[in-house]
Short mmCIF file of C-alpha atoms and ligand atoms in Angstrom, two decimals:
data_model
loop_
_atom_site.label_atom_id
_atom_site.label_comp_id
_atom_site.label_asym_id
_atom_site.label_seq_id
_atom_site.Cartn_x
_atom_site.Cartn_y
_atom_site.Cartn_z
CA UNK A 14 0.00 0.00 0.00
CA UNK A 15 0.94 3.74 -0.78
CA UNK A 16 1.06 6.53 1.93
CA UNK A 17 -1.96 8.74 1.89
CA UNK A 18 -1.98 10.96 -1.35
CA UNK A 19 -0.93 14.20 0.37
CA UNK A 20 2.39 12.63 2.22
CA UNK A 21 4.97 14.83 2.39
CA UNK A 22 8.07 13.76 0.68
CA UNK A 23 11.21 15.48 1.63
CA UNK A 24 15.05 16.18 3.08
CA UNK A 25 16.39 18.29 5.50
CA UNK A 26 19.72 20.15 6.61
CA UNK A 27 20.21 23.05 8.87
CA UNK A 28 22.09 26.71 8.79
CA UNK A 29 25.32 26.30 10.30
CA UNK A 30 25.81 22.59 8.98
CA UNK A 31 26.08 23.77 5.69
CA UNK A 32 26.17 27.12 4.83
CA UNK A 33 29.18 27.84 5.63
CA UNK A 34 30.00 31.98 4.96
CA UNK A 35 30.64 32.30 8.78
CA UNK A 36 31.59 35.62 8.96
CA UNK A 37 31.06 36.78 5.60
CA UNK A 38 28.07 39.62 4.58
CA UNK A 39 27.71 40.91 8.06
CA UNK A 40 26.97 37.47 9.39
CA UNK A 41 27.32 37.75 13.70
CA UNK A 42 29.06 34.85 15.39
CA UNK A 43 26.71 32.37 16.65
CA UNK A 44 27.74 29.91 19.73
CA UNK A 45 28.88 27.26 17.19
CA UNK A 46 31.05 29.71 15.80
CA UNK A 47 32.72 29.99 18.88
CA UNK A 48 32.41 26.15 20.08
CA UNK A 49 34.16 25.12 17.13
CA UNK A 50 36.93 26.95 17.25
CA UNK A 51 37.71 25.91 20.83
CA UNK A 52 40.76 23.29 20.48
CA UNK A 53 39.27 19.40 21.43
CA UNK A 54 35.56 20.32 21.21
CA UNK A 55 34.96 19.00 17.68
CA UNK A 56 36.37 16.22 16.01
CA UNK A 57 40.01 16.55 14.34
CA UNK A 58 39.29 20.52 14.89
CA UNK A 59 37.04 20.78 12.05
CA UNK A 60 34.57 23.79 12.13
CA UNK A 61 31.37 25.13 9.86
CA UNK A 62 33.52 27.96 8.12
CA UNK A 63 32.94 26.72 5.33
CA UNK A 64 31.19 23.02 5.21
CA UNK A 65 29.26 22.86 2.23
CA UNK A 66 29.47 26.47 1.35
CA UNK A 67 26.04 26.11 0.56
CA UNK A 68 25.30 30.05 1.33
CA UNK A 69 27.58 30.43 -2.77
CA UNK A 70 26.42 26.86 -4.02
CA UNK A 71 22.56 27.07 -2.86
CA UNK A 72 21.76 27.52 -6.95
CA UNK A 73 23.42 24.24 -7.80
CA UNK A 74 21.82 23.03 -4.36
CA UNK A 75 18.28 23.24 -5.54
CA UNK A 76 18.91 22.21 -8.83
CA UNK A 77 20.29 19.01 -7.53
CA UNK A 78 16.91 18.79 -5.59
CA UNK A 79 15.45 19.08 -8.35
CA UNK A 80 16.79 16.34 -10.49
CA UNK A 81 16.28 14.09 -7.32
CA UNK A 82 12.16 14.90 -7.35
CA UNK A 83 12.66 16.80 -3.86
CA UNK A 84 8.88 18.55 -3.60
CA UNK A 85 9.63 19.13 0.40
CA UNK A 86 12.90 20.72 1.47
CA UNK A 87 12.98 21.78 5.35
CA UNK A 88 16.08 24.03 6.10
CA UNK A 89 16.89 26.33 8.67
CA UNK A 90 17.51 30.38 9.24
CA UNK A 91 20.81 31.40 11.35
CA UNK A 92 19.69 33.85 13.51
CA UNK A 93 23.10 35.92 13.57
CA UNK A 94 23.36 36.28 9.91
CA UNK A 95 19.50 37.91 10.59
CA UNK A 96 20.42 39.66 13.70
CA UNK A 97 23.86 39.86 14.11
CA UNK A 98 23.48 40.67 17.44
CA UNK A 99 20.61 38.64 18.38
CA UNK A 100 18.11 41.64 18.53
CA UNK A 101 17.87 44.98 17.21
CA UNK A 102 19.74 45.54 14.10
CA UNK A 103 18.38 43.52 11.03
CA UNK A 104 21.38 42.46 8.30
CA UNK A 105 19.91 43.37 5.22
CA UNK A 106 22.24 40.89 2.97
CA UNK A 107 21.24 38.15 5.45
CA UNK A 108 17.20 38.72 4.97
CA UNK A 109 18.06 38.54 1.53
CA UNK A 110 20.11 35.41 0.85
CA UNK A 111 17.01 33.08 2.54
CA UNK A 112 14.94 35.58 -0.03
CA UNK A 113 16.69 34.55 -3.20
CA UNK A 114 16.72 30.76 -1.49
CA UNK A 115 13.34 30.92 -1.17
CA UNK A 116 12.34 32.41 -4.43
CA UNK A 117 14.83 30.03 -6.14
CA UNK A 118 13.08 26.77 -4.60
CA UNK A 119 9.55 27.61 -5.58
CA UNK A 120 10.92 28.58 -9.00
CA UNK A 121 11.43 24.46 -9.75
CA UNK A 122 8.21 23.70 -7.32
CA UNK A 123 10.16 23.00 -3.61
CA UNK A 124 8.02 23.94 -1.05
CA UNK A 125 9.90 25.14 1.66
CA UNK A 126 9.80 23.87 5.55
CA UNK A 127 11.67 26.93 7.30
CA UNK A 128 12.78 25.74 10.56
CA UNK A 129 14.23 29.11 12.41
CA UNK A 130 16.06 27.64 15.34
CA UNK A 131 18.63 24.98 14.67
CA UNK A 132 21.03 25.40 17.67
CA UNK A 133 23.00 28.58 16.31
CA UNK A 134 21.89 30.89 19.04
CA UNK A 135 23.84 34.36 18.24
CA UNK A 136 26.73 34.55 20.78
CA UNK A 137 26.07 38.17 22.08
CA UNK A 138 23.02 36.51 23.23
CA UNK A 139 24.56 33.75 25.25
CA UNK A 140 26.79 36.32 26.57
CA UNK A 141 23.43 37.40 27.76
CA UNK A 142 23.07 33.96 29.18
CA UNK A 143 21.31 32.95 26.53
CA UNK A 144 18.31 30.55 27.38
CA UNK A 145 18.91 31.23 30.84
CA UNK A 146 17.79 34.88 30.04
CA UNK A 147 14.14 35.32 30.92
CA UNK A 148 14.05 37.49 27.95
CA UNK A 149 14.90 34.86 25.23
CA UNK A 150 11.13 34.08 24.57
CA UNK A 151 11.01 37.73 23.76
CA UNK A 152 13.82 38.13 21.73
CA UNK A 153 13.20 34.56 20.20
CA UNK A 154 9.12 36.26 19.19
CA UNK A 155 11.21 39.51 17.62
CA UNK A 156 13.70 37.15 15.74
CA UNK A 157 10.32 35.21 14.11
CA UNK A 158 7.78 38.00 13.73
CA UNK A 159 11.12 39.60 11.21
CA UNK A 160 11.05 35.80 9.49
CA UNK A 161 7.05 35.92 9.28
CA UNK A 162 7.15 39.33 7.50
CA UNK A 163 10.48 38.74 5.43
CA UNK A 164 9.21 35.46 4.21
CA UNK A 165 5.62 34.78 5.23
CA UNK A 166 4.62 36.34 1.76
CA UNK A 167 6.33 32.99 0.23
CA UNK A 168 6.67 30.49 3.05
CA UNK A 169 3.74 29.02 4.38
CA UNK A 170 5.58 26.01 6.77
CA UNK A 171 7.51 26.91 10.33
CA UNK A 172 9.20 24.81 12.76
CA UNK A 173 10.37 27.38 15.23
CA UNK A 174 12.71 25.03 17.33
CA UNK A 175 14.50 21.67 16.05
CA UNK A 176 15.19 19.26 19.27
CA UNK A 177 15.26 21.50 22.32
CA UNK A 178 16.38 18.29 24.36
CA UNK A 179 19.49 18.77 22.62
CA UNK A 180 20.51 21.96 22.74
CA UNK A 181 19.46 22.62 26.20
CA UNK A 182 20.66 18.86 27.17
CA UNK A 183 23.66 18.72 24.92
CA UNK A 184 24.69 22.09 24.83
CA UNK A 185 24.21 23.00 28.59
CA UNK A 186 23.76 20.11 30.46
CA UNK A 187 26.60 17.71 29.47
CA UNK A 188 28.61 20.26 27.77
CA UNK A 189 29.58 18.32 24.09
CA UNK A 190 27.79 20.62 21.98
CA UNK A 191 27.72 24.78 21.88
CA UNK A 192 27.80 26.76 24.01
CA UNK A 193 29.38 23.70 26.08
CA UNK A 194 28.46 24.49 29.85
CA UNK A 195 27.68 21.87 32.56
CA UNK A 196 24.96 22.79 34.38
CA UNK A 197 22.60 21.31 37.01
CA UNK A 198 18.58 21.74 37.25
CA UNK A 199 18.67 24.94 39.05
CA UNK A 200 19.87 26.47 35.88
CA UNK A 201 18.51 23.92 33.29
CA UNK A 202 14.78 23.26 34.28
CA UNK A 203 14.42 27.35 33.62
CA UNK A 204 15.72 27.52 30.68
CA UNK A 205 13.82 24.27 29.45
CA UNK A 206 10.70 26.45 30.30
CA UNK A 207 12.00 29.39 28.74
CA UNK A 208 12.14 27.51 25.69
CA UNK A 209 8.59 26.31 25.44
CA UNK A 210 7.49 29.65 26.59
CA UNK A 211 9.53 31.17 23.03
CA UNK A 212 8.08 28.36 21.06
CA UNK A 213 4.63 29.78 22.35
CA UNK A 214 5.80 33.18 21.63
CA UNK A 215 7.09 32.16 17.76
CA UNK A 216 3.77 30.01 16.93
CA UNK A 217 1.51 33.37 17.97
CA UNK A 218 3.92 35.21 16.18
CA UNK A 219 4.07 33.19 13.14
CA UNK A 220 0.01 33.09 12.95
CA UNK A 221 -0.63 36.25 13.59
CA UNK A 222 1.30 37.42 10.59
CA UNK A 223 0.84 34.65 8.39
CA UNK A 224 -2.64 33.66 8.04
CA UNK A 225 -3.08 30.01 6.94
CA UNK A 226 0.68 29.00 8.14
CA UNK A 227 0.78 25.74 9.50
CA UNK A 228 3.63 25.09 12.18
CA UNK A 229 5.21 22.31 13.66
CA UNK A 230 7.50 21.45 16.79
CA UNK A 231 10.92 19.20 16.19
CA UNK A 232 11.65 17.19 19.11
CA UNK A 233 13.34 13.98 19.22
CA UNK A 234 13.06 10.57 20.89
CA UNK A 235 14.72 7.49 21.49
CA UNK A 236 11.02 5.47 21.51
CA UNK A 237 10.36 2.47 23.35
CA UNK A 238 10.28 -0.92 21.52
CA UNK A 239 8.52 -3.80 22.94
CA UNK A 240 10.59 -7.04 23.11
CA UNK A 241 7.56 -8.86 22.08
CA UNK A 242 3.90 -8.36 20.23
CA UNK A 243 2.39 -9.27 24.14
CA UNK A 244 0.26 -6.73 26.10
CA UNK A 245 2.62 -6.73 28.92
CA UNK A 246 5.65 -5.87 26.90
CA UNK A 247 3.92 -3.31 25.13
CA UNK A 248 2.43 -1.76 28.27
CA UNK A 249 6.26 -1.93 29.50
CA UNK A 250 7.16 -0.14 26.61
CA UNK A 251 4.75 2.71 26.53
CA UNK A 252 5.37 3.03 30.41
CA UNK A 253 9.04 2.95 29.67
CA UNK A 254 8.43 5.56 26.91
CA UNK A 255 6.84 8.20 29.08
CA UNK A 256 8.46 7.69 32.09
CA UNK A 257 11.10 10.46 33.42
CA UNK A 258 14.77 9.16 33.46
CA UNK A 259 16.36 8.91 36.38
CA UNK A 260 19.01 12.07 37.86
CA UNK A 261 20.58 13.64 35.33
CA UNK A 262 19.04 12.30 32.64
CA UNK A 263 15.40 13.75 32.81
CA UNK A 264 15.89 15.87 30.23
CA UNK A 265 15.43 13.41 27.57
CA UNK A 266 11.94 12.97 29.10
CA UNK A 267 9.58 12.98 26.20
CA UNK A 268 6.28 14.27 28.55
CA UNK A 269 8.45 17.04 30.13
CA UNK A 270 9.30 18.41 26.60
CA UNK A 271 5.74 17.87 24.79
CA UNK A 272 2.86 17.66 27.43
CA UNK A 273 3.27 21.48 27.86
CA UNK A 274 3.43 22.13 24.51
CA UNK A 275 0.68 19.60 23.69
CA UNK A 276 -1.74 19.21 26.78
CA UNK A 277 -0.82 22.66 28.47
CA UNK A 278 0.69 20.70 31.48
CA UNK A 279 4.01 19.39 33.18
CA UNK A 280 3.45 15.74 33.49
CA UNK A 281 3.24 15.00 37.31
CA UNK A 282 6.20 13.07 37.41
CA UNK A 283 8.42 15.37 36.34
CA UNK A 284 6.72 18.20 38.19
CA UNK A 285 7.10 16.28 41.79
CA UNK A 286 10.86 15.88 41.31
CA UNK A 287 11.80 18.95 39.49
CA UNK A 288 8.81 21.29 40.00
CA UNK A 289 11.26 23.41 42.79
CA UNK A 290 13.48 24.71 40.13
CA UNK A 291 10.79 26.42 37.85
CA UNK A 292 10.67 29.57 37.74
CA UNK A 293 8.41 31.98 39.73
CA UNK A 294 4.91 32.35 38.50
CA UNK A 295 5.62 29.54 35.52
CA UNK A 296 1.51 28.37 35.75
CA UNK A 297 0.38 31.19 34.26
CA UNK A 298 2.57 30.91 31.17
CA UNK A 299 0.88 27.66 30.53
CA UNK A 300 -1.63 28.89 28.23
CA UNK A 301 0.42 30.73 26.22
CA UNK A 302 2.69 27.34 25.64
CA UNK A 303 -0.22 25.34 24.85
CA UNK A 304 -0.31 26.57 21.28
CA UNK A 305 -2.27 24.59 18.93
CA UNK A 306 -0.11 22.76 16.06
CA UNK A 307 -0.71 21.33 12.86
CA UNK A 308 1.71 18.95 12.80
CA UNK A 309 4.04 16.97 16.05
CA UNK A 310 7.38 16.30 14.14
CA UNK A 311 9.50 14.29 15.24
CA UNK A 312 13.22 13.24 14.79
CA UNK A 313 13.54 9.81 15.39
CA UNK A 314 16.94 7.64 14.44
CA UNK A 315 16.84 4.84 17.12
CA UNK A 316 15.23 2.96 19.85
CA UNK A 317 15.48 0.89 22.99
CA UNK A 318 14.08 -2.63 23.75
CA UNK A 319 11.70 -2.58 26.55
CA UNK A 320 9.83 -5.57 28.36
CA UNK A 321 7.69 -6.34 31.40
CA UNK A 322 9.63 -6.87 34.74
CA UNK A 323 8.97 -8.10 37.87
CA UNK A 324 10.06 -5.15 39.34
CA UNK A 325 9.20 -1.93 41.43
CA UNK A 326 8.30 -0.07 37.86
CA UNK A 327 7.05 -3.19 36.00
CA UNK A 328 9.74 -2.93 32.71
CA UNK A 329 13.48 -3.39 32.22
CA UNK A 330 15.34 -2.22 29.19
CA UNK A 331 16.54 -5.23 27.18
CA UNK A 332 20.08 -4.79 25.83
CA UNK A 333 20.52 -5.17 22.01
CA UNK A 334 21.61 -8.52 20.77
CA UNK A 335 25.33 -8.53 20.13
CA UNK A 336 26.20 -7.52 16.64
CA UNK A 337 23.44 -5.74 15.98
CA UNK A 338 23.75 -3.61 12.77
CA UNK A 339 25.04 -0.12 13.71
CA UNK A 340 25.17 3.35 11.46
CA UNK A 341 28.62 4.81 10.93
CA UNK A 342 27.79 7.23 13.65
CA UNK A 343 27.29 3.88 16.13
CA UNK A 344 23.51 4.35 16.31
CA UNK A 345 21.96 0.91 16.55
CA UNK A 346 19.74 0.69 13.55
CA UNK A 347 16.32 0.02 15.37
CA UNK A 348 13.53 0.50 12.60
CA UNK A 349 10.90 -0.55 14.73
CA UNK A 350 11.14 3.06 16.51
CA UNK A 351 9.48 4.40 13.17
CA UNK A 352 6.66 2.37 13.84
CA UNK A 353 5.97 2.19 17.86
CA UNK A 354 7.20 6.10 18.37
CA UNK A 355 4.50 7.51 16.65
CA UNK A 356 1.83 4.95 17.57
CA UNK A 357 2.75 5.78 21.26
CA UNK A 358 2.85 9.40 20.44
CA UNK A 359 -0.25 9.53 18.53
CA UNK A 360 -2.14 7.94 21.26
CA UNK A 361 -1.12 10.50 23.88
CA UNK A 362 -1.10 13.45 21.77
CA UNK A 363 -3.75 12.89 18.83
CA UNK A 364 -1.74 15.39 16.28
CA UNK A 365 -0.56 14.22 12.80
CA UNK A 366 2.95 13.00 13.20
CA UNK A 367 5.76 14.22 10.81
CA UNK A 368 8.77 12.56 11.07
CA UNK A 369 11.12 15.89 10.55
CA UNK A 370 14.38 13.91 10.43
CA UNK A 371 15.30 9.98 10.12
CA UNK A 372 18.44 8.72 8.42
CA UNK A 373 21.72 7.35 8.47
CA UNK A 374 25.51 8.11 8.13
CA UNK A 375 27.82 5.51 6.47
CA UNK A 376 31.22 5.72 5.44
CA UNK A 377 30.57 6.56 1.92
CA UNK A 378 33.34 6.98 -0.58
CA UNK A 379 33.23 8.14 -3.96
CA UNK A 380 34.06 5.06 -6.30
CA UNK A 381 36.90 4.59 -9.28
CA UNK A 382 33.45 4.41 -11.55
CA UNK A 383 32.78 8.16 -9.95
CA UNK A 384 29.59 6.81 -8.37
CA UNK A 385 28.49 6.54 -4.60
CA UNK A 386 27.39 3.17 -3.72
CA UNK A 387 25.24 3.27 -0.97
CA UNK A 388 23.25 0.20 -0.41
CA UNK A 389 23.28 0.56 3.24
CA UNK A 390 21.06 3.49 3.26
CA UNK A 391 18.44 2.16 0.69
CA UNK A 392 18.30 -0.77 3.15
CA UNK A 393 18.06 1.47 5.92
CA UNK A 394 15.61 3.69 4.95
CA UNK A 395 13.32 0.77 3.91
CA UNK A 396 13.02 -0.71 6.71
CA UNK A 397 12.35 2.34 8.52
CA UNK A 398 9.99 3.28 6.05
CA UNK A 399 7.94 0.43 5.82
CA UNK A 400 7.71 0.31 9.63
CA UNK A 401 6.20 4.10 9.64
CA UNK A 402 3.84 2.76 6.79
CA UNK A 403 2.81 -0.40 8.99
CA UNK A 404 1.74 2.51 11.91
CA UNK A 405 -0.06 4.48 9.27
CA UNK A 406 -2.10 1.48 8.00
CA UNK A 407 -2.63 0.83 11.32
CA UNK A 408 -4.62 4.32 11.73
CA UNK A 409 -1.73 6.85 13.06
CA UNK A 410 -2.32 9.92 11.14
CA UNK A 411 1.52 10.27 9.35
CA UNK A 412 1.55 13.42 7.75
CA UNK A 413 5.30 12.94 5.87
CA UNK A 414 9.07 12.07 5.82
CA UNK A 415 12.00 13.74 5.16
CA UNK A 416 15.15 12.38 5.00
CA UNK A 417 18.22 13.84 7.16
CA UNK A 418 20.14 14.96 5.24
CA UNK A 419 19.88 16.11 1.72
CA UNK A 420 23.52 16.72 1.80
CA UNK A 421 26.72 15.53 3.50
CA UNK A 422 27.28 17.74 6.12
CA UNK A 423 29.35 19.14 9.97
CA UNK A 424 27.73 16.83 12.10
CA UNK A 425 27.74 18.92 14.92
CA UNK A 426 31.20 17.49 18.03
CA UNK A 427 31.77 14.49 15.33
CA UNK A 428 32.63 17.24 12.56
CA UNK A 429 32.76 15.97 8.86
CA UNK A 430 33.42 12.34 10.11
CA UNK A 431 29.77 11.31 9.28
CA UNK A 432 27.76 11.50 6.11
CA UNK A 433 24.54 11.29 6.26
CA UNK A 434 23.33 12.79 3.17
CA UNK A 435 21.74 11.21 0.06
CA UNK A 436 24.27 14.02 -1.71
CA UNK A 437 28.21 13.16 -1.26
CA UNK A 438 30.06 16.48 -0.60
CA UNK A 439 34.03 16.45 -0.96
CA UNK A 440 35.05 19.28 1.37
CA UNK A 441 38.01 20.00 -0.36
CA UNK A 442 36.79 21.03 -3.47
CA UNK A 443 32.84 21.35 -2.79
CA UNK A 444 32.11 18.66 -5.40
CA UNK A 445 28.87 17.24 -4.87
CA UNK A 446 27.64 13.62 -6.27
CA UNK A 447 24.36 12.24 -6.33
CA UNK A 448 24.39 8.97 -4.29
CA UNK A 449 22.64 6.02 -5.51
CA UNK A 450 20.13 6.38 -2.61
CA UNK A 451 19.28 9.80 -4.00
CA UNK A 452 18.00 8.20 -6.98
CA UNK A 453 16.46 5.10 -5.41
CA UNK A 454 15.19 7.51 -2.76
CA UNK A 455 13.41 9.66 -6.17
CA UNK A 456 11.95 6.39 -7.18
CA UNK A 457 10.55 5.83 -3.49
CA UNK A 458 8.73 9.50 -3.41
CA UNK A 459 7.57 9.46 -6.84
CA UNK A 460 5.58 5.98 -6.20
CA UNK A 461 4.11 7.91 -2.88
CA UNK A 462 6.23 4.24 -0.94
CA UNK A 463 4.27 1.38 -2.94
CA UNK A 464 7.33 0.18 -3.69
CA UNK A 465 9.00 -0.42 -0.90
C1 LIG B 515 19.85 15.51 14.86
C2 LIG B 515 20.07 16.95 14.48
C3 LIG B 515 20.61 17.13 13.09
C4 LIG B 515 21.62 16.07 12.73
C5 LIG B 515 21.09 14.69 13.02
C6 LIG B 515 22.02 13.57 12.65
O1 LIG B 515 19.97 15.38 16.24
O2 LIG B 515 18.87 17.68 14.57
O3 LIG B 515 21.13 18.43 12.99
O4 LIG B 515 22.81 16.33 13.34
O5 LIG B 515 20.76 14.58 14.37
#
């Protein structure tokens, strides 16, 4: 069976992972800027300076798309090459190279997905203390009402934040990505809330200036697999799913980042054991983060084994068996999580699911015949595929895919050491080859997924 006729089809990147131009056309420094260039933070020292130098190449870019039968392209705005300094003064050459992007994707029919926060805060802003700053919601509403009007004419699709339990988690918490600071709760569980009180702030924003937008919210998840097809182990595995981690951990808590957002509530789990470090007066900005969305996207790579236990919480998390096929990045490939992750989610939170990201890195080379044979991600992506089709049939409303990524790219602290993309990119001289995924992966959108 097909997807549903309107499934959305597409690939993804983000700003700093590609663009490259760092500091070129009054571009500000953003806190990957800086995090990069800090010896030992990113893998063999390598930085975004330049990466695909997509911000020169985005012509060729989209004409790639193109020949690949991309309809669906979700990318991402840098704040600092908007606002250089986070707020107040607009960069006029920065407004207009996402104009010209824009204008050159619906030329060959792209629709495009404009995600504005992908984890390249402007630095003057963390050295404002960035999402510790009560004021970021504010600023963040300032930095998307000047998106809405610059582009809201043209784009019609917003995801105001990709994965905040990364770049709070990541970033803050355990220190390996930007701005790289290890923080407790005191510090974290307020700037988690200031972060769904901004993504409030962006989706008013974004509808109050572009009538008819739809918008979506990016987290991601590690979903809960039951060992077996039994009641109990699939019980265990929804409990597992929605259950708060323990210490540290809790921010990877999938309630604490979406029930807000989605029910207007802190679960009570996570309120009873981290409920003292909110800030001051928090209930009443409840409303204003329970902001209707059209779509609950999701990034979703991998999963964990759950089953019933005869223990105090009634599951235990079954380790993988031992050679299990991993991605080149290590990431257990689990494609069951593309099937029970949105059936748990759609249960609790009865919005259309959009899987924002899903795909794999492999050590992809480019061959003596000048091709890039890539079986590994055709197989991947199938199986993953066909398990997100086997939750649709099963009456989970999937609204679409895209792919991560359309192009090679800096993965974030492992640098240009993964590939991900159905595009190869040699950094050296910015040559880009279609892999053979990209054309099996044409093949796969044009028959709407019958054929996988
Ligand atoms: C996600 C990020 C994306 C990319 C993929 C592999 O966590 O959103 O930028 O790095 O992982």
């Amino acid at each position: 069976m097909p997807f549903r006729n309107d499934f959305i089809w597409g690939a993804a990147t983000s700003s700093y992972q590609i663009e490259g131009a760092a500091r070129e056309d009054g571009k500000g420094l953003s806190v990957w800027d800086a995090f990069s260039h800090q010896p030992g933070k990113v893998f063999e020292g390598h930085t975004g300076d330049v990466a695909c130098d997509h911000y020169h190449r985005y012509l060729e870019d989209i004409g790639l798309m193109a020949r690949m039968g991309i309809r669906n392209y979700r990318f991402s705005v840098s704040w600092p090459r908007l606002m250089p300094e986070g707020t107040g003064a607009v960069n006029p050459k920065g407004v207009d190279f996402y104009s010209r992007l824009v204008d050159a994707l619906l030329e060959k029919g792209i629709r495009p997905w404009m995600t504005l926060y992908h984890w390249d805060l402007p630095y003057a802003l963390q050295a404002r203390g960035g999402w510790e700053n009560p004021d970021m919601p504010g600023w963040f509403e300032a930095y998307a009402a000047l998106c809405a009007r610059s582009y809201g004419d043209r784009v019609k699709d917003f995801i105001p934040l990709n994965e905040p339990q990364c770049f709070i988690g990541l970033g803050y918490g355990n220190g390996i990505h930007a701005p790289g600071l290890i923080m407790g709760p005191h510090a974290m569980v307020p700037m988690a809330h200031h972060v769904l009180v901004a993504n409030g702030r962006a989706v008013q924003a974004l509808r109050a200036l572009v009538p008819g937008c739809k918008v979506a919210y990016a987290p991601n998840m590690s979903p809960c697999i039951p060992a077996t097809g039994s009641g109990e182990d699939i019980a265990a595995a929804r409990a597992a799913f929605f259950n708060m981690p323990e210490g540290e951990k809790w921010y990877w808590n999938v309630p604490w980042w979406s029930d807000p957002v989605m029910l207007g509530e802190y679960p009570s789990q996570g309120l009873s054991r981290l409920g003292c470090f909110l800030p001051k007066g928090w209930e009443k900005d409840m409303p204003l983060i329970h902001q209707k969305l059209d779509y609950y996207g999701q990034n979703i790579y991998q999963g964990n084994v759950i089953s019933a236990a005869d223990n105090a919480r009634g599951w235990e998390e079954k380790p993988h068996p031992p050679g299990i096929a991993k991605t080149g990045i290590q990431w257990p490939i689990t494609p069951e999580a593309l099937y029970w992750g949105p059936r748990f989610l759609y249960e609790r939170y009865q919005t259309p699911i959009l899987i924002t990201e899903n795909g794999l890195s492999c050590h992809d080379a480019l061959s003596l015949d000048g091709r890039v044979h890539d079986p590994n991600r055709e197989n991947y992506v199938r199986r993953y595929l066909r398990a997100l089709r086997r939750a649709a049939d099963d009456g989970v409303a999937i609204a679409g895919y895209f792919y991560w990524s359309l192009m090679d790219n800096f993965e974030w602290a492992q640098g240009y050491s993964d590939r991900f993309g159905l595009i190869h990119v040699d950094y050296e001289t910015g040559r880009r080859t279609l892999k053979e995924s990209a054309w099996w992966y044409k093949e796969v959108m044009e028959a709407n997924g019958e054929n996988l």
